[in-house]
Coordinates of C-alpha atoms in Angstrom, one line a residue:
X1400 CA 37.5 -237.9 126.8
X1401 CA 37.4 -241.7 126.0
X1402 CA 38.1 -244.1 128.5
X1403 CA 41.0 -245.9 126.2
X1404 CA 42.5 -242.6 126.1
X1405 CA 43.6 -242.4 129.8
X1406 CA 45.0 -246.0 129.7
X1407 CA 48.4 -244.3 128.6
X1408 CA 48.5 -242.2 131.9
X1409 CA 47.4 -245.3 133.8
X1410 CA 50.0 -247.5 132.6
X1411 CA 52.8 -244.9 133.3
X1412 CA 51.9 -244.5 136.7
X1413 CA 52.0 -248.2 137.4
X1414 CA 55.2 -248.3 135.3
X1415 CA 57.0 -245.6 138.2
X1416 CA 56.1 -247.6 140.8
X1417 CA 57.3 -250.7 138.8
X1418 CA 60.7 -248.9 138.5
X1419 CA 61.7 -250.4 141.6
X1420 CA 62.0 -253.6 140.8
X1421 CA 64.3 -255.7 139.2
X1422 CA 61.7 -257.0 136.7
X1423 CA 60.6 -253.1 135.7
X1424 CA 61.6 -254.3 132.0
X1425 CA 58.3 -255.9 131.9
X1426 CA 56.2 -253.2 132.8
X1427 CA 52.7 -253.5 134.1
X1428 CA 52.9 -257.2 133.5
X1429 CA 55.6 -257.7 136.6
X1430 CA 54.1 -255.1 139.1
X1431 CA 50.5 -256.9 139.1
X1432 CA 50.6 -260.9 139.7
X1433 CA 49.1 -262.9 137.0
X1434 CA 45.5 -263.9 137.4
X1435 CA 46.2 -267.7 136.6
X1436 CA 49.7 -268.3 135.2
X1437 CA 47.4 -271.6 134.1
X1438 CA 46.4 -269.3 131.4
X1439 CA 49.9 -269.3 130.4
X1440 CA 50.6 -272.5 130.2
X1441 CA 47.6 -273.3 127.5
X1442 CA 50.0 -272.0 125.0
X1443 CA 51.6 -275.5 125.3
X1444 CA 50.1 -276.7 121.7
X1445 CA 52.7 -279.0 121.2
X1446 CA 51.2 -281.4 124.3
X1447 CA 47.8 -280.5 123.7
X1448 CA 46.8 -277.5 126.0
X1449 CA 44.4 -275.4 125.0
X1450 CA 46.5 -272.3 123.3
X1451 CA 45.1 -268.1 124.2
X1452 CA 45.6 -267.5 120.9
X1453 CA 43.7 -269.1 117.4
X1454 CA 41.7 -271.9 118.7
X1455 CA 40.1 -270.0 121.7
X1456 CA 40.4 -266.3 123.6
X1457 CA 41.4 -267.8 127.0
X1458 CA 39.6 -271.3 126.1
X1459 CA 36.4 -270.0 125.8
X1460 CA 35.6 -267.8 123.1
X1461 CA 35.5 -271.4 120.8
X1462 CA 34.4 -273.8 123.5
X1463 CA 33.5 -271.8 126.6
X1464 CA 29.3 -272.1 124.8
X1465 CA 27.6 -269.4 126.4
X1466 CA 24.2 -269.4 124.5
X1467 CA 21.3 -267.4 125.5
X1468 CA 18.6 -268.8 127.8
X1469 CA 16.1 -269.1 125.3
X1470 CA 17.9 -271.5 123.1
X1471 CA 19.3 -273.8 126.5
X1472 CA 17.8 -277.0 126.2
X1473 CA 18.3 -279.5 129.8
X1474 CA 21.6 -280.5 130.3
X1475 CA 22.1 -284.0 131.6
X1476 CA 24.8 -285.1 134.4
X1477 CA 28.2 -286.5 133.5
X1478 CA 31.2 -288.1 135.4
X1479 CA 34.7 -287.2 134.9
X1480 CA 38.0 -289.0 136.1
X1481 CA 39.2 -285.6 137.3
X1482 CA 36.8 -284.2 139.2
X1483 CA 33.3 -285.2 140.7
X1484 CA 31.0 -283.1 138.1
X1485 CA 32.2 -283.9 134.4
X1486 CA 32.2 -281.4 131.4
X1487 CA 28.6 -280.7 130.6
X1488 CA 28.0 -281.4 126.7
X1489 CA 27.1 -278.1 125.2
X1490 CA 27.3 -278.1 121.4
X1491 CA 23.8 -278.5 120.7
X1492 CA 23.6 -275.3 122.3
X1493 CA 22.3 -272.8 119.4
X1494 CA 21.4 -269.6 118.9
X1495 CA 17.6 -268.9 117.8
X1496 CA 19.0 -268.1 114.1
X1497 CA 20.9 -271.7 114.2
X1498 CA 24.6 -270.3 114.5
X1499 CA 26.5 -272.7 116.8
X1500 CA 27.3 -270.7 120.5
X1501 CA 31.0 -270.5 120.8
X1502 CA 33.0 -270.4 118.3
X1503 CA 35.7 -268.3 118.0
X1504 CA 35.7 -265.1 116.1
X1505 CA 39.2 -265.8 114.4
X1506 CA 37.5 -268.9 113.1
X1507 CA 34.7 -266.8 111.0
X1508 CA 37.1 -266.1 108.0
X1509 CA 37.0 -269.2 105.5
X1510 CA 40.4 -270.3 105.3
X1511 CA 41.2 -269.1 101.4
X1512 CA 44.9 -269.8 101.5
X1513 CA 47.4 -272.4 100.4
X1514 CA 48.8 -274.0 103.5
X1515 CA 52.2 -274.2 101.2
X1516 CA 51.9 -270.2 101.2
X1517 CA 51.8 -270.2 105.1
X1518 CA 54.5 -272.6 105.6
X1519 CA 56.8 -270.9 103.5
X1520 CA 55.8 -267.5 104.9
X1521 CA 56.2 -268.9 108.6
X1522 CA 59.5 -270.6 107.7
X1523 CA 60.9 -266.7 106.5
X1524 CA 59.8 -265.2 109.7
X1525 CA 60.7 -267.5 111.9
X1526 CA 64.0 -268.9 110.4
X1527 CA 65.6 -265.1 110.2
X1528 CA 68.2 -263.6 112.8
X1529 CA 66.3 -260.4 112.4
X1530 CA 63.5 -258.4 110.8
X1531 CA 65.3 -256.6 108.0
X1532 CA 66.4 -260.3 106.4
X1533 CA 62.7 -261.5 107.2
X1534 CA 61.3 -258.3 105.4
X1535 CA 63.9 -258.8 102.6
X1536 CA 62.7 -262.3 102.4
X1537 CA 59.1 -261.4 102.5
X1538 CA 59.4 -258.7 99.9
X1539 CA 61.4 -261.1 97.4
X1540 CA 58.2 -264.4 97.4
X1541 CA 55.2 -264.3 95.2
X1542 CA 53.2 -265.1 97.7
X1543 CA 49.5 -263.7 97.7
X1544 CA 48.4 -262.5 100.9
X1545 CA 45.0 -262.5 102.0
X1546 CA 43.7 -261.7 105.4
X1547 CA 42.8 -265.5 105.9
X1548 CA 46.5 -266.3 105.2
X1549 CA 47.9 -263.3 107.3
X1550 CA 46.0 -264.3 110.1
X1551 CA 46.9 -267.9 109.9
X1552 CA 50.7 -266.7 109.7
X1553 CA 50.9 -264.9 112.8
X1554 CA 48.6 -267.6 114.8
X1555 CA 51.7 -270.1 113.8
X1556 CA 53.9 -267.6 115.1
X1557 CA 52.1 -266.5 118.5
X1558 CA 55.1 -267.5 120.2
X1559 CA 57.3 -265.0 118.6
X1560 CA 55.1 -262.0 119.3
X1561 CA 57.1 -259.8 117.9
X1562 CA 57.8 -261.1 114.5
X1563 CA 54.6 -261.9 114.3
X1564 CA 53.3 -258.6 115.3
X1565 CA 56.4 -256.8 112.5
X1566 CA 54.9 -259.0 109.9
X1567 CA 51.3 -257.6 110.5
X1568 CA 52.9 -253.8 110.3
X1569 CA 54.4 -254.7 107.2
X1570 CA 52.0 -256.7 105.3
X1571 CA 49.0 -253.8 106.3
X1572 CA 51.1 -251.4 104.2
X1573 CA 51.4 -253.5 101.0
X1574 CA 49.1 -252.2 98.0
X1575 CA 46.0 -254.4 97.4
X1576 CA 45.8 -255.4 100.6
X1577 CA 43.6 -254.4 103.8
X1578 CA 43.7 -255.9 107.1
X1579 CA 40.3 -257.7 108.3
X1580 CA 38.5 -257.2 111.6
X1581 CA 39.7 -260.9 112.7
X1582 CA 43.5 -259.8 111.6
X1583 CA 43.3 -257.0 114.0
X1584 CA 41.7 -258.9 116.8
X1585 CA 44.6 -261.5 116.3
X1586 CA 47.2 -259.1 116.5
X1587 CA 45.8 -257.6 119.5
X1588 CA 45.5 -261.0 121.0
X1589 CA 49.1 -261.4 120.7
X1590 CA 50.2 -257.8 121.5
X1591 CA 47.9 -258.2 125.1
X1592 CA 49.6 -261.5 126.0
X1593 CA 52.6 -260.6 125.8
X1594 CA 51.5 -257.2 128.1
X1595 CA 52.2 -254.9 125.4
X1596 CA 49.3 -252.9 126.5
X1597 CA 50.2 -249.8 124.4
X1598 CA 50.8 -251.5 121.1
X1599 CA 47.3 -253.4 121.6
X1600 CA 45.6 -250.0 122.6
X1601 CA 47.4 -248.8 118.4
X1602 CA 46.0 -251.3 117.2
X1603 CA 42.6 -250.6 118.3
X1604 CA 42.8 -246.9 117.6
X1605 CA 44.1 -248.1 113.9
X1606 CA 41.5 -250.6 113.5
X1607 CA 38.6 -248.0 114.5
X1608 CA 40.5 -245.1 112.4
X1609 CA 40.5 -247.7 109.2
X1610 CA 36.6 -248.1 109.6
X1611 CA 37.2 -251.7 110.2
X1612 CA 34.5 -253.2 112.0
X1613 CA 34.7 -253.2 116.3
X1614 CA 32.8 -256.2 117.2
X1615 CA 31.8 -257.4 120.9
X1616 CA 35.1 -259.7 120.2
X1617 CA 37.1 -256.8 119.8
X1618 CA 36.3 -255.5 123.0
X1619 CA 36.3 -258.7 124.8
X1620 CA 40.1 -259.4 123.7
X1621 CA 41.2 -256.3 125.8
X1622 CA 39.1 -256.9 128.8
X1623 CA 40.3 -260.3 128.9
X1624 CA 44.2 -259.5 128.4
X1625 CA 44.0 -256.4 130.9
X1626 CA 41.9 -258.9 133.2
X1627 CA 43.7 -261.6 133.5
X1628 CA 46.8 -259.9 134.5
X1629 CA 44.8 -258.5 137.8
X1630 CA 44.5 -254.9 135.9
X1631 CA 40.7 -255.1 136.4
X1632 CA 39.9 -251.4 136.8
X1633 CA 41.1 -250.9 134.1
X1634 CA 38.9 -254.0 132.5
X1635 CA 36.0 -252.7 134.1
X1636 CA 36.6 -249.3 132.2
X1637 CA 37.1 -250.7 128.8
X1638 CA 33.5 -252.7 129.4
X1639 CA 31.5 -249.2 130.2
X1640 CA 32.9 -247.6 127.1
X1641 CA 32.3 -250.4 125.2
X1642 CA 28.6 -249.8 126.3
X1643 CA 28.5 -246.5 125.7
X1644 CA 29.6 -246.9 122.2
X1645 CA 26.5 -248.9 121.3
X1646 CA 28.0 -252.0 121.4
X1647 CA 25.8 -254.9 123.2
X1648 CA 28.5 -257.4 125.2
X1649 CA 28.1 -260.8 124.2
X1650 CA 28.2 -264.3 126.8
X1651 CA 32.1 -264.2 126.7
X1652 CA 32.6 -260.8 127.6
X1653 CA 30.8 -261.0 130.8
X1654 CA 32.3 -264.3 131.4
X1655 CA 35.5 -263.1 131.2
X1656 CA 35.4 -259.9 132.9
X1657 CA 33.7 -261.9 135.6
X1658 CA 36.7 -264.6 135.5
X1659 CA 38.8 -261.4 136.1
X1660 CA 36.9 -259.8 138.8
X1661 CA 37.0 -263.7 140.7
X1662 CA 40.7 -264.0 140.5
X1663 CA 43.0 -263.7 143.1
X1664 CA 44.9 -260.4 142.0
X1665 CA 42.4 -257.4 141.2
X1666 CA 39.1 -259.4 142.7
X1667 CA 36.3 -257.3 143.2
X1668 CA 33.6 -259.9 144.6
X1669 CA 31.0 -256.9 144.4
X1670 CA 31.2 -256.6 140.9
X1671 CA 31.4 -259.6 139.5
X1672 CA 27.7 -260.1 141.9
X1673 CA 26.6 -257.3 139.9
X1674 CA 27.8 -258.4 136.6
X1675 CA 26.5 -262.0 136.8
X1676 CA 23.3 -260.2 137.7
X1677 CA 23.4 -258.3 134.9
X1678 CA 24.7 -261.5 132.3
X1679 CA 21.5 -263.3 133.8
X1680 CA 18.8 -260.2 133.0
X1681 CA 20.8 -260.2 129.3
X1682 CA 19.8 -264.0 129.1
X1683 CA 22.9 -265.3 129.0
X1684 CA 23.8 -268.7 130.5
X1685 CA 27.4 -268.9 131.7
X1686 CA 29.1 -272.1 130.7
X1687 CA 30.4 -275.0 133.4
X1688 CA 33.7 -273.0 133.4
X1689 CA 32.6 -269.8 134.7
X1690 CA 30.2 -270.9 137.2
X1691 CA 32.7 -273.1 138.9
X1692 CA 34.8 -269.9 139.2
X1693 CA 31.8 -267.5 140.1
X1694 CA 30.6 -270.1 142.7
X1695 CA 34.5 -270.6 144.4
X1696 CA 34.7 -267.1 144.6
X1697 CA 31.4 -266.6 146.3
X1698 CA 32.2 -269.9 148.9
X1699 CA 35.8 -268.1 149.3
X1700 CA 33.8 -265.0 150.2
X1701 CA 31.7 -266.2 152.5
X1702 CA 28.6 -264.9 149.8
X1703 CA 26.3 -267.4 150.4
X1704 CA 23.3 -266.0 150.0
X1705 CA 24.6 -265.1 146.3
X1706 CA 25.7 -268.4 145.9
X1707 CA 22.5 -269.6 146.2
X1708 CA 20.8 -267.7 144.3
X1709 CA 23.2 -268.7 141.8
X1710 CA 22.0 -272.1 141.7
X1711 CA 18.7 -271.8 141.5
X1712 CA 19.5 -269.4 138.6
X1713 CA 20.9 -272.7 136.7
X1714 CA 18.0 -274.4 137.6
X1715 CA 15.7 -272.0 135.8
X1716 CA 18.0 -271.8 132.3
X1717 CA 18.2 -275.8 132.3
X1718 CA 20.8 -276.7 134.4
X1719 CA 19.9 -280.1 136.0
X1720 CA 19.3 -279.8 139.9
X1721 CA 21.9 -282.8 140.7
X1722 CA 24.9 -280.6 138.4
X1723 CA 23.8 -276.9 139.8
X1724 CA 24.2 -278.5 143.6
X1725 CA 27.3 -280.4 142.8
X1726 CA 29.0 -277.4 141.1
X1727 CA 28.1 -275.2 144.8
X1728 CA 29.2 -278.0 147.1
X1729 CA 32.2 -279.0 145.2
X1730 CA 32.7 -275.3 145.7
X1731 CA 32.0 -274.8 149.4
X1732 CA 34.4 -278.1 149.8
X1733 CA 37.2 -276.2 148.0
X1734 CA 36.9 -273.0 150.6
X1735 CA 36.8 -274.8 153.0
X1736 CA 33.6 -275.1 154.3
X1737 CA 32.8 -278.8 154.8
X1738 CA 30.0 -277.9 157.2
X1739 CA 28.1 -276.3 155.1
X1740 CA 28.2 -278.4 152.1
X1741 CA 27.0 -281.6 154.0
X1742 CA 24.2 -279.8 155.4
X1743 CA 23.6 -279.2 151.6
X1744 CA 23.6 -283.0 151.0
X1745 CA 21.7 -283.7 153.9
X1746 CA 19.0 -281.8 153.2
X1747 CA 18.8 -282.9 149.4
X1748 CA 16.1 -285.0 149.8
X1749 CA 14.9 -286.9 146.6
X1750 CA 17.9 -285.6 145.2
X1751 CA 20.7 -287.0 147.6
X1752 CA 21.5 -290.4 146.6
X1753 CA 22.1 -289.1 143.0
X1754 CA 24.2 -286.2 144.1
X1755 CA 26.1 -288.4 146.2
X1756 CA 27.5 -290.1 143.7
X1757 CA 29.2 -286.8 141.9
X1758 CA 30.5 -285.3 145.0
X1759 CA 31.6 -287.5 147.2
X1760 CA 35.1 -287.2 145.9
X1761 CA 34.6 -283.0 146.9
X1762 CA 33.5 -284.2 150.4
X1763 CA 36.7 -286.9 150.6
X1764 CA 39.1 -284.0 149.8
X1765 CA 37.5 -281.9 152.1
X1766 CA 37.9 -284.1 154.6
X1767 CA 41.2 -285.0 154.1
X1768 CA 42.0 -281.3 154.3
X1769 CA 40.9 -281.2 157.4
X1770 CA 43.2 -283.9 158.7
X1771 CA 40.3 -286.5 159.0
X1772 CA 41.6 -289.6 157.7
X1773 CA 39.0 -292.1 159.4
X1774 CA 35.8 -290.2 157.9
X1775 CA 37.3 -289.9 154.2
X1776 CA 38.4 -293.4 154.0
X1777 CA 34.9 -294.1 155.5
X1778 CA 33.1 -292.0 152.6
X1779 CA 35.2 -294.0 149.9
X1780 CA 34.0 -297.7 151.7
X1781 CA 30.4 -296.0 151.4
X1782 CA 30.3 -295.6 147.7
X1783 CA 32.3 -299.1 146.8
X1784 CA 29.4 -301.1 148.6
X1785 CA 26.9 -298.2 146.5
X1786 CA 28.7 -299.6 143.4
X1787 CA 30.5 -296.2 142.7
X1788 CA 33.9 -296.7 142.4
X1789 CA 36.4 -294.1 143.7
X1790 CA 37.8 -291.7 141.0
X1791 CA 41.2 -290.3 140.4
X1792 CA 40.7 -287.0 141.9
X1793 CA 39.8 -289.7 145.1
X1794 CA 42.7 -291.5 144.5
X1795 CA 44.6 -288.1 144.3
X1796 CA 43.7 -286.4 147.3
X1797 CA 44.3 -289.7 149.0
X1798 CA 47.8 -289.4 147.7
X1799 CA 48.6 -285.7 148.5
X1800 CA 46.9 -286.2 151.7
X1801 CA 50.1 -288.9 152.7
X1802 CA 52.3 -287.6 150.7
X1803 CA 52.0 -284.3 153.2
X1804 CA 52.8 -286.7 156.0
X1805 CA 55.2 -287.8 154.4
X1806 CA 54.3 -291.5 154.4
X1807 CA 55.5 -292.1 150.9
X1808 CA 54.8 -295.6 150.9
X1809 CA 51.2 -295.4 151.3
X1810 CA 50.7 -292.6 148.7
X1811 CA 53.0 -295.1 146.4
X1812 CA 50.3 -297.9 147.4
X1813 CA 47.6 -295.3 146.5
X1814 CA 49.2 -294.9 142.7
X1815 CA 49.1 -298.5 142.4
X1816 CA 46.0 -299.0 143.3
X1817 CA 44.9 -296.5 140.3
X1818 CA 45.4 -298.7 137.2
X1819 CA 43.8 -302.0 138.1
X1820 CA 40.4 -299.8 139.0
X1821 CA 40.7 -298.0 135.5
X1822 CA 41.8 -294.3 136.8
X1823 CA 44.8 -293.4 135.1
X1824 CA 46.7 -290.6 136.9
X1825 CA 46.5 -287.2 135.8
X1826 CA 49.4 -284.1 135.4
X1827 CA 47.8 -283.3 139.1
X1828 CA 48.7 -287.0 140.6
X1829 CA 52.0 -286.9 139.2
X1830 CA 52.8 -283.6 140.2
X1831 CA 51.8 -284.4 143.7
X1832 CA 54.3 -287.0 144.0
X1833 CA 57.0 -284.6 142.4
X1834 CA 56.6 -282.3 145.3
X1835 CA 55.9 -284.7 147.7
X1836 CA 59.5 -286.3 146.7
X1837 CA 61.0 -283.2 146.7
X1838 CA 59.9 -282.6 150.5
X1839 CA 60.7 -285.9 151.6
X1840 CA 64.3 -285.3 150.1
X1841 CA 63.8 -288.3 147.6
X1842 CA 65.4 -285.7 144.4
X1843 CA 65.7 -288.6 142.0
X1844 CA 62.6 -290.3 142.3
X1845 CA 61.0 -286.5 141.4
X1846 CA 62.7 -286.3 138.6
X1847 CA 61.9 -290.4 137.8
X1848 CA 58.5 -289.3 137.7
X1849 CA 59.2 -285.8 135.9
X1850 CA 60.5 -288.0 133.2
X1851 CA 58.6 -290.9 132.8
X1852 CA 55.7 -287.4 131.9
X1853 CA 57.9 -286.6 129.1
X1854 CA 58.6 -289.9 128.0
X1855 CA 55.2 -292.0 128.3
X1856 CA 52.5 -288.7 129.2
X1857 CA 50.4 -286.7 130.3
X1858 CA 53.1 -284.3 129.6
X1859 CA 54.3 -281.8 132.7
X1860 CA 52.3 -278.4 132.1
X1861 CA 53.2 -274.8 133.5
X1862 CA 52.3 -275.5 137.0
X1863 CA 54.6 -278.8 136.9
X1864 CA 57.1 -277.1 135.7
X1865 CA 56.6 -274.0 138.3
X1866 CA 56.5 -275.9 141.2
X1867 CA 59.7 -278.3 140.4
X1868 CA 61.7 -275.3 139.6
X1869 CA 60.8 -273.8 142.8
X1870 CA 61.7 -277.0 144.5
X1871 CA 65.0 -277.7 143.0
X1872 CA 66.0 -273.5 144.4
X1873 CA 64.8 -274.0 147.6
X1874 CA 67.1 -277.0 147.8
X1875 CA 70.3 -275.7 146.1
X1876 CA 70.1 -276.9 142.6
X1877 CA 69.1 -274.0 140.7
X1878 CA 71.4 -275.1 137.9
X1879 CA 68.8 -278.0 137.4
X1880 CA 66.0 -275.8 138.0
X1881 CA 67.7 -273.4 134.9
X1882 CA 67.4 -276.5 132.9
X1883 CA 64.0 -276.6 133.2
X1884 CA 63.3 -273.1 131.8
X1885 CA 64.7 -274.6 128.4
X1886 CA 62.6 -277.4 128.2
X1887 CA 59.7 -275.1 128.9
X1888 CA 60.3 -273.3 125.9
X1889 CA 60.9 -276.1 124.0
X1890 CA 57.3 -277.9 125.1
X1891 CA 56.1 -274.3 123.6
X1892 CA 55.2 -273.3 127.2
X1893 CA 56.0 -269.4 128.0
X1894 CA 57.4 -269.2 131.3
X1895 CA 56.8 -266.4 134.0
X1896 CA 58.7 -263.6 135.4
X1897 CA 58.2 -265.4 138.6
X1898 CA 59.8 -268.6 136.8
X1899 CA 63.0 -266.3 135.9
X1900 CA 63.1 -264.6 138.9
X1901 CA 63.2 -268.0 141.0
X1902 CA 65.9 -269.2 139.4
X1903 CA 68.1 -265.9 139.3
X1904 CA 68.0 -265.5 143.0
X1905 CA 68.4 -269.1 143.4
X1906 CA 71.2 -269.2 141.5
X1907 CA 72.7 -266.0 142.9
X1908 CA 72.2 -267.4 146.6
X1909 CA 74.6 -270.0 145.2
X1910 CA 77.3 -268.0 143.5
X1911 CA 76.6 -268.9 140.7
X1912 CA 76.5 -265.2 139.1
X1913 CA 77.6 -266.0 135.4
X1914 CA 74.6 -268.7 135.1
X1915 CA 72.3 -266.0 137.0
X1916 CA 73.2 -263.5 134.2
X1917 CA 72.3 -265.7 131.7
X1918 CA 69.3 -266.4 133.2
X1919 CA 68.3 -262.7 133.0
X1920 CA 69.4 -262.4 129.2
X1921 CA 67.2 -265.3 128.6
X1922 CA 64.2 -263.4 130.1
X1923 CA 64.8 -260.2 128.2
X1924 CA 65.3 -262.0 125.3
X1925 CA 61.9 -263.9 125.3
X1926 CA 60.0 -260.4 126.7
X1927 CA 61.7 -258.9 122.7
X1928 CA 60.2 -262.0 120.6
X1929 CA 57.2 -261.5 122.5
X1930 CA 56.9 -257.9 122.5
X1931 CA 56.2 -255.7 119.1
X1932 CA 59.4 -253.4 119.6
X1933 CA 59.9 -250.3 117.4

């Protein structure tokens, strides 16, 4: 018996022992925590995140350019404002018959529709009360549907899962028409992120009982989406059969079950060792994003000897020895162990000056985490007389670091200090002052800042708007914090169970019942439009 075919029985189970909470409604989805509710929040279109859905399968199925080692060519060593190591350029990467590495599968179909035709058919599904006016609507226009079209209609309506997911039922049954392999991968893209695990698993069986073709994309979309919500047994099953089928896995399907196996809920450090062994005998080169994550898991582990071996792994594929030793001591800073990575730098040789420059800002934030004030600011004087400036993720952790101590005027010197040196501040430098306003009791300067990111940018993304929420409850103003859940959904950005829950029991802990209930409604209506419901 298939593997797939047990994932019924597997689900139930968890679904019993979800039955005891409030959030049971949601199924799996609310039992496991969500690996990275960041993931989430990249459904914000609107103010340019990255969405799951059309232009990338969790970012990197269009950008996330894992090539094969025998196409890498060097990479060279970039600087970001954000972080110490910037984005390494990949697009030259190829594969040896010249098709470009990354790009998504949705993308393959040419786009052979009228963007009129998608507008209008959009407009019907999304402007209805219901699906039988939608369907009436839909049966009524002279509309030619093509697959191209259909799965350019439900990417627009992602965020309505389930009309999106209805019109896919409906339009598969019309004469003439035939669903595509991408159509289906679409579909289950959207069923899966919404945690409709069983209508994903249909669509699969469907798709193979059509004869429609199961590519490594397929089989990537449900490892991903079971994955990321910390359901990695069940992950790690879907890969195997997938294997035993004949089907090779491509670069992103061991990056992402690797992402999976590194997150905090459902981590299995001994597998994603073995997996990452076994991407690296496939010659595939993980991209910048996985090996940050691989690496931080390892340093979180204490795996160092795997860590290492890691890097010199990068070295041998092309990787540049200044960004491979940046990547592991930025990641050894971030666990925690600021020993270790200086040791690293010291014994650089050649090498050190150069890698200085990318991760001192690593080794600042380490040390501020650590309480030592005197040797970060020390660092940053350093690098000014080397002719590096400090960047903003300096600036930043400069700012958290008094912001924790609450000596807001210092971190308010820090921010000023930004623009005259060229660092603009980033979602992460606002949001530090948010919460640092909110601790220090200074409510209206938080939301000064909250709106002056709506207003003038970088717009608030799902973690702003998590942690402000969860602010505002622990202070007795759910009703604000209630607000916020409405201009989530009108930024496009989904918000949790955790986001609902926060503010129903904050709001019930201030008796305000009737705004609690509606609250509630709120979530179950948004887990319908997301869900395919029969």
């Amino acid at each position: 018996m298939s593997y797939l075919s047990n994932l019924g029985k597997m689900i139930a189970a968890v679904r019993r022992r979800c039955s005891r909470s409030v959030y049971s409604d949601l199924g799996v989805s609310t039992y496991v925590a969500r690996l990275g509710d960041s993931l989430e929040c990249r459904l914000n279109s609107k103010r340019g995140n990255a969405s799951p859905g059309w232009r990338n399968c969790s970012k990197g199925l269009r950008d996330g350019c894992i090539g094969r080692a025998s196409s890498m060519k060097t990479r060279g060593f970039a600087t970001s404002d954000s972080e110490d190591v910037g984005p390494v350029s990949m697009s030259d990467v190829r594969r040896p018959d010249g098709e470009e590495v990354g790009s998504d599968p949705v993308e393959t179909t040419s786009p052979v529709y009228s963007q009129a035709d998608a507008e209008e058919v959009c407009a019907l599904l999304l402007g209805s009360e219901d699906w039988d006016s939608a369907r009436e609507a839909l049966e009524k226009c002279s509309v030619n549907f093509t697959s191209a079209l259909v799965v350019e209609v439900i990417h627009r309506c992602k965020f309505r899962g389930g009309a999106a997911l209805r019109f896919f039922d409906w339009v598969g049954k019309r004469d003439g028409y035939g669903h595509s392999s991408e159509a289906y991968n679409m579909a289950m893209k959207i069923a899966g992120g919404a945690k409709d695990f069983e209508c994903m698993r249909s669509l699969f069986y469907e798709m193979r009982r059509k004869g429609c073709s199961i590519t490594p994309d397929t089989w990537t979309i449900m490892i991903m989406q079971y994955g990321r919500t910390g359901l990695t047994v069940i992950a790690l099953g879907i890969f195997e059969e997938m294997k035993a089928s004949g089907c090779e896995p491509s670069g992103s399907t061991y990056k992402y079950l690797i992402i999976s196996l590194c997150g905090s809920k459902g981590r299995k450090v001994d597998e994603a060792v073995k997996l990452f062994r076994e991407m690296m005998k496939s010659k595939h080169v993980p991209d910048k994003e996985l090996v940050e994550i691989y690496l931080g898991c390892l340093c979180e582990s204490c795996k160092l000897s795997d860590a290492r071996k890691c890097v010199n792994f990068l070295r041998e594929v092309g990787f540049s020895t200044a960004l491979s030793y940046s990547l592991y001591i930025r990641a050894l800073c971030r666990a925690g162990n600021l020993k270790e990575a200086l040791k690293l730098l010291d014994n650089a040789g050649a090498e050190r000056e150069t890698l200085n420059k990318y991760v001192y800002g690593s080794i600042v934030s380490g040390l501020l985490r650590k309480g030592n004030l005197e040797a970060a600011l020390s660092k940053v004087d350093e690098m000014k007389q080397a002719g590096v400036s400090p960047s903003v993720h300096v600036y930043t952790s400069l700012a958290v670091h008094y912001l924790k101590k609450k000596e807001i005027g210092k971190a308010e010197e820090v921010l000023e200090m930004m623009k005259p040196e060229g660092c603009e501040p980033t979602v992460v430098t606002y949001s530090a002052f948010i919460r640092g306003y909110m601790v220090a009791g200074k409510v209206g300067d938080a939301w000064s800042v909250f709106n002056r990111m709506k207003s003038d940018g970088p717009s608030p993304d799902f973690r702003t708007y998590s942690m402000f929420m969860d602010s505002l409850c622990k202070i007795g103003r759910s009703e604000e914090a209630m607000g916020l859940i409405s201009e989530m959904l009108g930024d496009k950005i989904v918000p949790s169970s955790i986001n609902f829950q926060t503010v129903f029991h904050g709001l019930n802990r201030e008796g305000k019942h009737d705004l609690a209930r509606l609250v509630w409604q709120q979530k179950l209506d948004l887990a319908k439009q997301r869900k395919s419901v029969t």
